[in-house]
Tab-separated table of N, CA and C in Angstrom:
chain	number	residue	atom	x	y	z
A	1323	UNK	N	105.793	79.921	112.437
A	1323	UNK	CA	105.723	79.628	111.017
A	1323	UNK	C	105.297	80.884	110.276
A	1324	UNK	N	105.966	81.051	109.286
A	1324	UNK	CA	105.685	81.734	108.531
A	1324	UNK	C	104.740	81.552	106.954
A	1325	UNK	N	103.975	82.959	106.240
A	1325	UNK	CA	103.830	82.061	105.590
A	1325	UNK	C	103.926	83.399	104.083
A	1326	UNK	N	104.249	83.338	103.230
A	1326	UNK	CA	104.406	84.288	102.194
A	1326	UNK	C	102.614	83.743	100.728
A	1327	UNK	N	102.614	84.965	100.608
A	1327	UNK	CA	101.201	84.800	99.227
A	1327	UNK	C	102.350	85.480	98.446
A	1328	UNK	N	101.403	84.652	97.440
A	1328	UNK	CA	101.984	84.684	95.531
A	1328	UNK	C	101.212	86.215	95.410
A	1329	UNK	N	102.049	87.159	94.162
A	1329	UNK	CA	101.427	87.936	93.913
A	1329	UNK	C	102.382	88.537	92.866
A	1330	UNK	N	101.623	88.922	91.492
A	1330	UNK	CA	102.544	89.457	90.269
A	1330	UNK	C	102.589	90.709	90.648
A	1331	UNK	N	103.839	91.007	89.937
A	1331	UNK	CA	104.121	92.205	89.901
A	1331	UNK	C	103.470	92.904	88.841
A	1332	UNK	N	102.905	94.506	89.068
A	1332	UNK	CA	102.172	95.005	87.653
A	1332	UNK	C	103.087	96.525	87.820
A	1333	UNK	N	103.520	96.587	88.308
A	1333	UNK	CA	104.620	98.296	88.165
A	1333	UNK	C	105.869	98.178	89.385
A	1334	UNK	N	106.785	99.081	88.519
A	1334	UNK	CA	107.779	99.188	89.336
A	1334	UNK	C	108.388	100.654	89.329
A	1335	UNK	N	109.071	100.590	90.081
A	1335	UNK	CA	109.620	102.020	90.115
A	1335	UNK	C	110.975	102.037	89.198
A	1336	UNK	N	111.644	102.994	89.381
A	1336	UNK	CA	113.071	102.641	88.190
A	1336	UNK	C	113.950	102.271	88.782
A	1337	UNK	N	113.697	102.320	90.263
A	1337	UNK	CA	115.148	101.702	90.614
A	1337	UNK	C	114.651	100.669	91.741
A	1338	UNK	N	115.736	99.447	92.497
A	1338	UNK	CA	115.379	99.326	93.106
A	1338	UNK	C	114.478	99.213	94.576
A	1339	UNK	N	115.026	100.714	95.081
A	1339	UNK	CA	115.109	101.198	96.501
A	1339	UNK	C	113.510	101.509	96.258
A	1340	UNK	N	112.507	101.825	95.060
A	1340	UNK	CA	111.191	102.184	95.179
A	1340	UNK	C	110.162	101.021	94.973
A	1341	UNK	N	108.878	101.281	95.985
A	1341	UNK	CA	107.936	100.003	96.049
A	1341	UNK	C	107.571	99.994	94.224
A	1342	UNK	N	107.493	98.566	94.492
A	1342	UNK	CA	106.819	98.011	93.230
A	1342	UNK	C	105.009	97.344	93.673
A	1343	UNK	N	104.737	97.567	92.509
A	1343	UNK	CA	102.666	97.011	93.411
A	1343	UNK	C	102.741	95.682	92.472
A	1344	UNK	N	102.603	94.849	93.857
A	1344	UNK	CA	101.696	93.614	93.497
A	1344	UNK	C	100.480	93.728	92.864
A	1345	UNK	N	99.827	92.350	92.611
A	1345	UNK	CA	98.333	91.981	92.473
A	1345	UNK	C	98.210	90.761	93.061
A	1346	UNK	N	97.899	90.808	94.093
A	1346	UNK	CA	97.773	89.532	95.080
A	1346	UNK	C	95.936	89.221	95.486
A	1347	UNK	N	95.217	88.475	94.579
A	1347	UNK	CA	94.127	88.050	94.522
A	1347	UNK	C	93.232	89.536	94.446
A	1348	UNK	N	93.650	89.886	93.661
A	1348	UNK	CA	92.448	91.473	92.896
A	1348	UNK	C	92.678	92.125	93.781
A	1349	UNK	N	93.645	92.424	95.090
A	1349	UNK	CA	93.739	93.282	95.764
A	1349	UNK	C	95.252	93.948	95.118
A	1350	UNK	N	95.549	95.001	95.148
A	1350	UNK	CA	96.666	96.098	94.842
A	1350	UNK	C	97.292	96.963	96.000
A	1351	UNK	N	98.829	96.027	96.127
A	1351	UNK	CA	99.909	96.465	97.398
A	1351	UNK	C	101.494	97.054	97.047
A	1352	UNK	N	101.533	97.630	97.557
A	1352	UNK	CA	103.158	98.300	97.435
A	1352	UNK	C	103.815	97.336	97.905
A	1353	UNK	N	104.632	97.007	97.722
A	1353	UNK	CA	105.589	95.948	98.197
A	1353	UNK	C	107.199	96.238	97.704
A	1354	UNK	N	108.707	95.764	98.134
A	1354	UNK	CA	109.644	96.390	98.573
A	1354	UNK	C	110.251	95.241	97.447
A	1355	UNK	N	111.083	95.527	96.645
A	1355	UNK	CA	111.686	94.043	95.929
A	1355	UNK	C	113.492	94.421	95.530
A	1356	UNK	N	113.843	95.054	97.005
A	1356	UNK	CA	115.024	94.668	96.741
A	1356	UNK	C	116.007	93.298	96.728
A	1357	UNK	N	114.843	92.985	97.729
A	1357	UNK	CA	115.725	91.101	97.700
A	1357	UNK	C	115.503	90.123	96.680
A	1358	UNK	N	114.888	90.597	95.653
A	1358	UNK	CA	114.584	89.969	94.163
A	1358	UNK	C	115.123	90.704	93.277
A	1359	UNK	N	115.405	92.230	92.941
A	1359	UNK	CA	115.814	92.870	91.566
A	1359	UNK	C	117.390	92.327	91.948
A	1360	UNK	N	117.952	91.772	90.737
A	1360	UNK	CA	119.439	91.666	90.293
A	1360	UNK	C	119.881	92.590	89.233
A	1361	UNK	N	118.794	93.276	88.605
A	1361	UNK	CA	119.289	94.219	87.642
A	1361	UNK	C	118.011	95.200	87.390
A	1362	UNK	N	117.605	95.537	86.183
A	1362	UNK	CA	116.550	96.568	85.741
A	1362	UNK	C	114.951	96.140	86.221
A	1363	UNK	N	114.572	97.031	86.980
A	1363	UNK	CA	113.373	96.383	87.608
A	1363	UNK	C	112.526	96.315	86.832
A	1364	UNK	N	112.561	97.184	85.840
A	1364	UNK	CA	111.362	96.724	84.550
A	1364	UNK	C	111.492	95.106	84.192
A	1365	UNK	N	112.254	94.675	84.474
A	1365	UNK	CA	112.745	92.944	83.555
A	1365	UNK	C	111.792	92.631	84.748
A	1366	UNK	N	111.434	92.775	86.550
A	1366	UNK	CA	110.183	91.957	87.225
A	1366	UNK	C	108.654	92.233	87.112
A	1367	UNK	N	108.041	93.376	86.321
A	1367	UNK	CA	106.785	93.416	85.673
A	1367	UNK	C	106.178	91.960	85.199
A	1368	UNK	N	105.100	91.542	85.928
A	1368	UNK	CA	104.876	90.408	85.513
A	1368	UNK	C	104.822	89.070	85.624
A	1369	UNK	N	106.339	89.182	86.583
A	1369	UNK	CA	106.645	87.884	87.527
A	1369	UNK	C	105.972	87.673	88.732
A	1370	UNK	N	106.122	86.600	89.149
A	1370	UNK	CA	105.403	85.884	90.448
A	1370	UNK	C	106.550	85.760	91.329
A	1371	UNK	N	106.021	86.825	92.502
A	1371	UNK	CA	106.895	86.877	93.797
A	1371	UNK	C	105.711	85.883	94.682
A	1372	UNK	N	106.784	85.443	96.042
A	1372	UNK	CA	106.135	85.279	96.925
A	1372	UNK	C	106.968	86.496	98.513
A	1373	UNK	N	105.754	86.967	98.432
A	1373	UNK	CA	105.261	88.229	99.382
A	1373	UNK	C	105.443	87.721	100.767
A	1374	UNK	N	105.738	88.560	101.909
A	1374	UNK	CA	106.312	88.374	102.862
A	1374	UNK	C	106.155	89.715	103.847
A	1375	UNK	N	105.293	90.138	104.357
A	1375	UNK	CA	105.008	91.453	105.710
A	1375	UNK	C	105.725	92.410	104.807
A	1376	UNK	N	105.384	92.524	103.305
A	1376	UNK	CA	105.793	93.841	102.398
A	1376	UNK	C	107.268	93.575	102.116
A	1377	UNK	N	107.727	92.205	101.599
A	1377	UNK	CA	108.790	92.272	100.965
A	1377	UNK	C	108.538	90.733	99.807
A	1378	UNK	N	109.372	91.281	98.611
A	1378	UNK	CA	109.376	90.066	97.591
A	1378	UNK	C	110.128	89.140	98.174
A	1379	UNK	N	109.958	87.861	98.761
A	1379	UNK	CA	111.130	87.003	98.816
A	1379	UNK	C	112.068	86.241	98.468
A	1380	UNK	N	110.991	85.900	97.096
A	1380	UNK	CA	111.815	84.942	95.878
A	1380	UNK	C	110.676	85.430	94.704
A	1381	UNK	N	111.563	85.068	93.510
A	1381	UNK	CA	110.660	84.581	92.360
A	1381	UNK	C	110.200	83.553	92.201
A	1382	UNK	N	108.937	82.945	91.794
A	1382	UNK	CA	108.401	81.906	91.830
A	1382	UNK	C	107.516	82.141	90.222
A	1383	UNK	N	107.751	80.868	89.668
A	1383	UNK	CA	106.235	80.620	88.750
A	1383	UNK	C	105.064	80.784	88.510
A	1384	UNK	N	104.532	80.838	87.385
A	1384	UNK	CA	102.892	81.451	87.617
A	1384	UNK	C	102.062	79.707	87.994
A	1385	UNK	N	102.824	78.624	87.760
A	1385	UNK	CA	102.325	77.628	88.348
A	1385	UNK	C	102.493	77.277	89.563
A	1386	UNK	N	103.702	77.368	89.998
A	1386	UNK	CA	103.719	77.283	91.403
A	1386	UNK	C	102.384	78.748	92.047
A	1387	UNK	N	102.729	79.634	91.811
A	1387	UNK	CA	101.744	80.747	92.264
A	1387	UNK	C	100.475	80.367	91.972
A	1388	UNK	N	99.535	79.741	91.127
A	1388	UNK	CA	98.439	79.596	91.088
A	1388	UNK	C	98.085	78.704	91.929
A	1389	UNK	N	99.107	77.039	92.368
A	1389	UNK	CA	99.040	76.122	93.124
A	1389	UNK	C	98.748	76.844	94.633
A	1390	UNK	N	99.601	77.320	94.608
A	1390	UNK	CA	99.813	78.095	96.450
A	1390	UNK	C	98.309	78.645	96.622
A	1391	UNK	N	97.991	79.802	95.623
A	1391	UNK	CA	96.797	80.617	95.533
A	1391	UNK	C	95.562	79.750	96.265
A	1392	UNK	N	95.474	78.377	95.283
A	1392	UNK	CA	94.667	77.262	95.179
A	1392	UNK	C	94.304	76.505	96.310
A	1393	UNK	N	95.612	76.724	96.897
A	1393	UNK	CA	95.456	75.615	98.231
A	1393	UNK	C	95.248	76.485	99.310
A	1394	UNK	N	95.786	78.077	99.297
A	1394	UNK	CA	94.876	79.040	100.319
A	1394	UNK	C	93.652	79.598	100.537
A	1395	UNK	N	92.861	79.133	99.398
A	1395	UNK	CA	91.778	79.158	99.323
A	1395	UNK	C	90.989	78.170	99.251
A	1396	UNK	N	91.369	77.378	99.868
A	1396	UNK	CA	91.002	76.065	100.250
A	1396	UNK	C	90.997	75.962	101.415
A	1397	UNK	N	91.767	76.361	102.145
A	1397	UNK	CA	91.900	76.665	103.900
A	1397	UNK	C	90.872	77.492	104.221
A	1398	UNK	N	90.107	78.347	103.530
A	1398	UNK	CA	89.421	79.156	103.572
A	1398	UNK	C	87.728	79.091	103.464
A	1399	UNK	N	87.329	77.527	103.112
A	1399	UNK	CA	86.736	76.684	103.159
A	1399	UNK	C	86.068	76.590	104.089
């Protein structure tokens, strides 16, 4: 099983092929988002990926992302 964390995007590079940095619970990661940009990576500043061993996997919501957040820190319990 696998399991991906929510984490916004706060910079990107200009093109795809360069890491963009998450913010995945106040920590700050490079992460890879070619399997999410469809066009100008400035348009994913902001959005909620879910993260994957340093890759974006999908876009997701800041509600779904806070839910996920919520319930992993609950396991943590």
């Amino acid at each position: 099983m696998c399991i991906g964390v929510p984490g916004q995007i706060v910079a990107v590079g200009e093109d795809f092929h360069q890491l963009a940095t998450v913010n995945i619970c106040g920590v700050q990661r490079q992460i890879n988002i070619a399997l999410v940009c469809e066009g100008d990576p400035a348009a994913l500043a902001g959005k909620w990926v879910l993260v994957h061993v340093g890759f974006a996997m999908s876009i997701i919501d800041e509600q779904q992302a806070r839910e996920t957040l919520a319930a992993l820190e609950q396991l943590d319990s």
